[in-house]
Each structure stands twice: as C-alpha cells, then as structure tokens.
Amino acid sequence: MSINGKAYIAGAYEHPTRRATDISLAQLHADVAKGALDDAGLTLKDVDGYFCGSDAPGLGPMSMAEYMGLKLRHVDTTNTGGSGYILQVGHAAQAIAEGKCSVALITLAGRPRSGPGPIGETGFMSDPVMPELPYELPFRPSTANLYAMVAKRHMHDHGTTSEQLAWVKVAASHHAQHNPLAMLRDVVTVEDVVNSPMVADPLHRLDCCVVSDGGGALIVVSPDIARRLKRPLVKVKGAGEAIKHNNGGRIDLSFSAGQQSAATAFAEAGITPKDIKYASLYDSFTITVVMQIEDIGFCERGQGGRFVSDGNLISGVGKLPFNTDGGGLCNNHPANRGGMTKVIEAVRQLRGEAHPKVQVANCDLAVAHGTGGLLGSRHGSATVILERV
C-alpha cells in the first residue's frame, strides 16, 4: 500500500539539552513527547500508536507506555541504528494508512555524553550476542576506522581529497553559527578541518560528529486529523528502507543501502532528486554525507567530493542546502541515532520555521535520509520524502 498522502507530520520537537546530567532517560522521552504533542495541539490521550528504538529504557514501548500513561493499539520498535527514526516515520505512515492507529508518537532520547550510554571504542560492536563478532573482533573494528575505510576507498577509486570532505564540515558550521543550541557554533575553514588531529586515516577530528545527550519526537497523524489541527500540513510523500551487510565477505564499499532505500522512496513519491529543495542527511562523518549524496542520486557515482566542494551545501549559496541546524557534525547527535533530528529540521524547513539566515526559499519538498550501523560494515538506510501542502 502506498503511503503517499496517507499521513502527515503534525508535530516536531527537539530537546534543548546537550548534557542531561540531571534528567533520566525515561524523562527525556517524556519531555520530547510532550513537546511534539504541544507543537501539534494534541495530548497524550490522543496517542494510539507508539514508535521507538532500542534507546527506550526498560522494556521499551511497554515501559514507556506505562511511564507516560499511553493507551495504545499499535507499537513498533524496529531498530536500524541512526536511520531508525527516519524509518519509523515510514512505518507510522504505513500503520496509519492501514488503520492501525491515527495519532502516532515517535520518541528518541539518549544520554551518551553524560552516561551511561553507547560510547566507547567499539560501541555496539562489543555486543556479545552478535554472531559475527568472534570473526571480526581480532581485526579491532571500531566506528571511526570502519568509516575511514570507506573514505579511503572513495579516495582510491575517485580521487576524492580530504579538502573535499572538509567542505561538508564547513557547510555544517556555517549553519550551526545561527543555532544557539548547537554544540559547535564557530565557523571553520577547510584548513581547520584538515589540520585537526587525525582520528582514523583519512578522517580528522573535525570530520567526526559531536556526542551529545538529548532527543526529539514526532507526531504523525491521519489526513483528517491533520486538517483539523491548526498546523502547517507536511505530507509524508514517500519512504524507503534497506539493509546492507558484509555478504559473507563479498564486500563492495562503493555504495550504501541508501541506494535502494532512496530509489524506493522517490518512486513512491513520484518525483526525482532534482525536485528536492532541502536535504537532511545523516552526518556521523563527512564521508557519510558524500556517500549519501551519490546514493540518493544528487550526483553521479564518484562525484560526491566535487559536488560538496566550494560551499555547494550552504543555504543561500549552494544548490543543495543541507542540515541547516548544524547537523550531527556541529549541533547534536543524541544516542548515536541522529536520524530523528534530520526529520525535525526537514519539518522546520517545510514549515518556514528554520532560522531566517538558513531558511530555504520556497521550500516545498525535502528529503531526510539516514545511515545506521556502520557504513563500512552492516548498516541500515532509510529515506523519507516530505512535502509542504
């Protein structure tokens, strides 16, 4: 069943904290839920569908439903890491289209900065229940070096340079300077990025995202409820999801699962990447953005480095404004699941509620796209296309 026009995002909220030393994980989930419901003009009593990931505490939806006093007839806890909350928008729209719920609440929260949280050299790579780990851990995989491996391969195959990757960070910093909540608000140059300490060759410190506490929430509703609410109409126009893994050792690092998820989403929406006015792209590392730009279809394979150069991602300057809140590279990256904030900023852009300095003129079509897991290993991708009606 196509979800095009079957559901709308009516509420969006991003938690203002970046260090939640005195706020529990459950309270963060509840805080963002209230914020998104207030934004939509709804209450907890209106919610009949709840969507979360593995960041939800305790027994996930069961614990949070009791904590918030929810009466539900549909739940979904699909977990694909950083892409999970983009995927959940599509799942919520599908559930609404099938009549399983009419007001879906999606919440994300995490405390990786103040702990305890999924921070460490290997992160979830140390999970003892992952059956493939005994064969991989002797090679010391970690988040940074697996992304660095993809960057190095892109450089080898296409001549991509560290300076080109640096332009992704430069663009994010130009946007973050206007966000009072962003962790890093100083505008940086290409030289600043390439001269920052090396983390995993060829990725420097400024090629890497920040680590923050915080969270966010979305409210997805049926068309009849959306029309009754006094909020701008943001239609869920298309969605796609895909998983890519190591394929028994037959690994191709030249593309991500986003190639498939984006194709599915655009086909359902009935548009092409050329129609997009704003792009929210998962930016765990600068190479993540370059790969997504190619996989979504904004440029040809291997041309991502050239595409992002010379300010092409800066709002008001380039032809593809991206991550106008500063993204994970500068603003926040809670619970290793930055996909939620990608949808929130896309909603702001479509509503005309982004900061005036970065608001995209006549923004009527946006894409939110995320990669969760490890780009150089197993990962999931999700793509959602949103339209201002």
Short mmCIF file of N, CA, C and O in Angstrom, two decimals, residues 136 149-150 153 244-255 375-378:
data_model
loop_
_atom_site.label_atom_id
_atom_site.label_comp_id
_atom_site.label_asym_id
_atom_site.label_seq_id
_atom_site.Cartn_x
_atom_site.Cartn_y
_atom_site.Cartn_z
N GLU A 136 35.37 -11.05 13.66
CA GLU A 136 35.75 -9.68 13.30
C GLU A 136 36.57 -8.97 14.36
O GLU A 136 37.45 -8.16 14.03
N MET A 149 37.68 3.54 6.45
CA MET A 149 37.94 2.58 5.38
C MET A 149 37.14 2.94 4.13
O MET A 149 37.65 2.86 3.00
N VAL A 150 35.89 3.36 4.32
CA VAL A 150 35.06 3.77 3.19
C VAL A 150 35.62 5.03 2.55
O VAL A 150 35.69 5.16 1.32
N ARG A 153 38.67 4.19 0.51
CA ARG A 153 38.31 3.53 -0.75
C ARG A 153 37.79 4.54 -1.76
O ARG A 153 38.12 4.48 -2.96
N LYS A 244 22.19 -3.35 4.25
CA LYS A 244 23.36 -3.86 3.52
C LYS A 244 24.31 -4.46 4.56
O LYS A 244 24.55 -3.86 5.61
N HIS A 245 24.85 -5.64 4.27
CA HIS A 245 25.74 -6.29 5.22
C HIS A 245 26.99 -6.78 4.49
O HIS A 245 27.22 -6.45 3.33
N ASN A 246 27.79 -7.54 5.21
CA ASN A 246 29.08 -7.95 4.65
C ASN A 246 28.99 -9.07 3.62
O ASN A 246 30.00 -9.43 3.01
N ASN A 247 27.82 -9.64 3.45
CA ASN A 247 27.57 -10.59 2.36
C ASN A 247 28.60 -11.71 2.32
O ASN A 247 29.11 -12.07 1.26
N GLY A 248 28.90 -12.23 3.50
CA GLY A 248 29.84 -13.36 3.56
C GLY A 248 31.22 -13.03 3.06
O GLY A 248 31.93 -13.90 2.54
N GLY A 249 31.62 -11.77 3.17
CA GLY A 249 32.95 -11.37 2.73
C GLY A 249 32.99 -10.76 1.35
O GLY A 249 34.03 -10.21 0.95
N ARG A 250 31.90 -10.79 0.62
CA ARG A 250 31.85 -10.17 -0.71
C ARG A 250 31.40 -8.72 -0.54
O ARG A 250 30.26 -8.37 -0.81
N ILE A 251 32.32 -7.89 -0.10
CA ILE A 251 32.02 -6.52 0.32
C ILE A 251 32.32 -5.54 -0.80
O ILE A 251 33.39 -5.57 -1.41
N ASP A 252 31.36 -4.67 -1.08
CA ASP A 252 31.55 -3.59 -2.04
C ASP A 252 31.33 -2.28 -1.30
O ASP A 252 30.20 -1.95 -0.91
N LEU A 253 32.39 -1.53 -1.07
CA LEU A 253 32.31 -0.30 -0.29
C LEU A 253 31.91 0.92 -1.13
O LEU A 253 31.87 2.03 -0.63
N SER A 254 31.59 0.71 -2.40
CA SER A 254 31.34 1.85 -3.28
C SER A 254 29.93 2.42 -3.16
O SER A 254 29.63 3.45 -3.74
N PHE A 255 29.06 1.75 -2.40
CA PHE A 255 27.70 2.27 -2.24
C PHE A 255 27.17 1.81 -0.90
O PHE A 255 27.70 0.90 -0.26
N LEU A 375 28.91 2.19 8.19
CA LEU A 375 28.93 2.33 6.73
C LEU A 375 29.88 1.33 6.09
O LEU A 375 29.62 0.83 5.00
N GLY A 376 30.98 1.02 6.76
CA GLY A 376 31.94 0.08 6.19
C GLY A 376 31.63 -1.36 6.50
O GLY A 376 32.42 -2.26 6.16
N SER A 377 30.48 -1.61 7.14
CA SER A 377 30.10 -2.96 7.52
C SER A 377 28.60 -3.09 7.34
O SER A 377 28.04 -2.60 6.38
N ARG A 378 27.91 -3.74 8.28
CA ARG A 378 26.44 -3.87 8.19
C ARG A 378 25.77 -2.58 8.62
O ARG A 378 26.16 -1.97 9.61
#
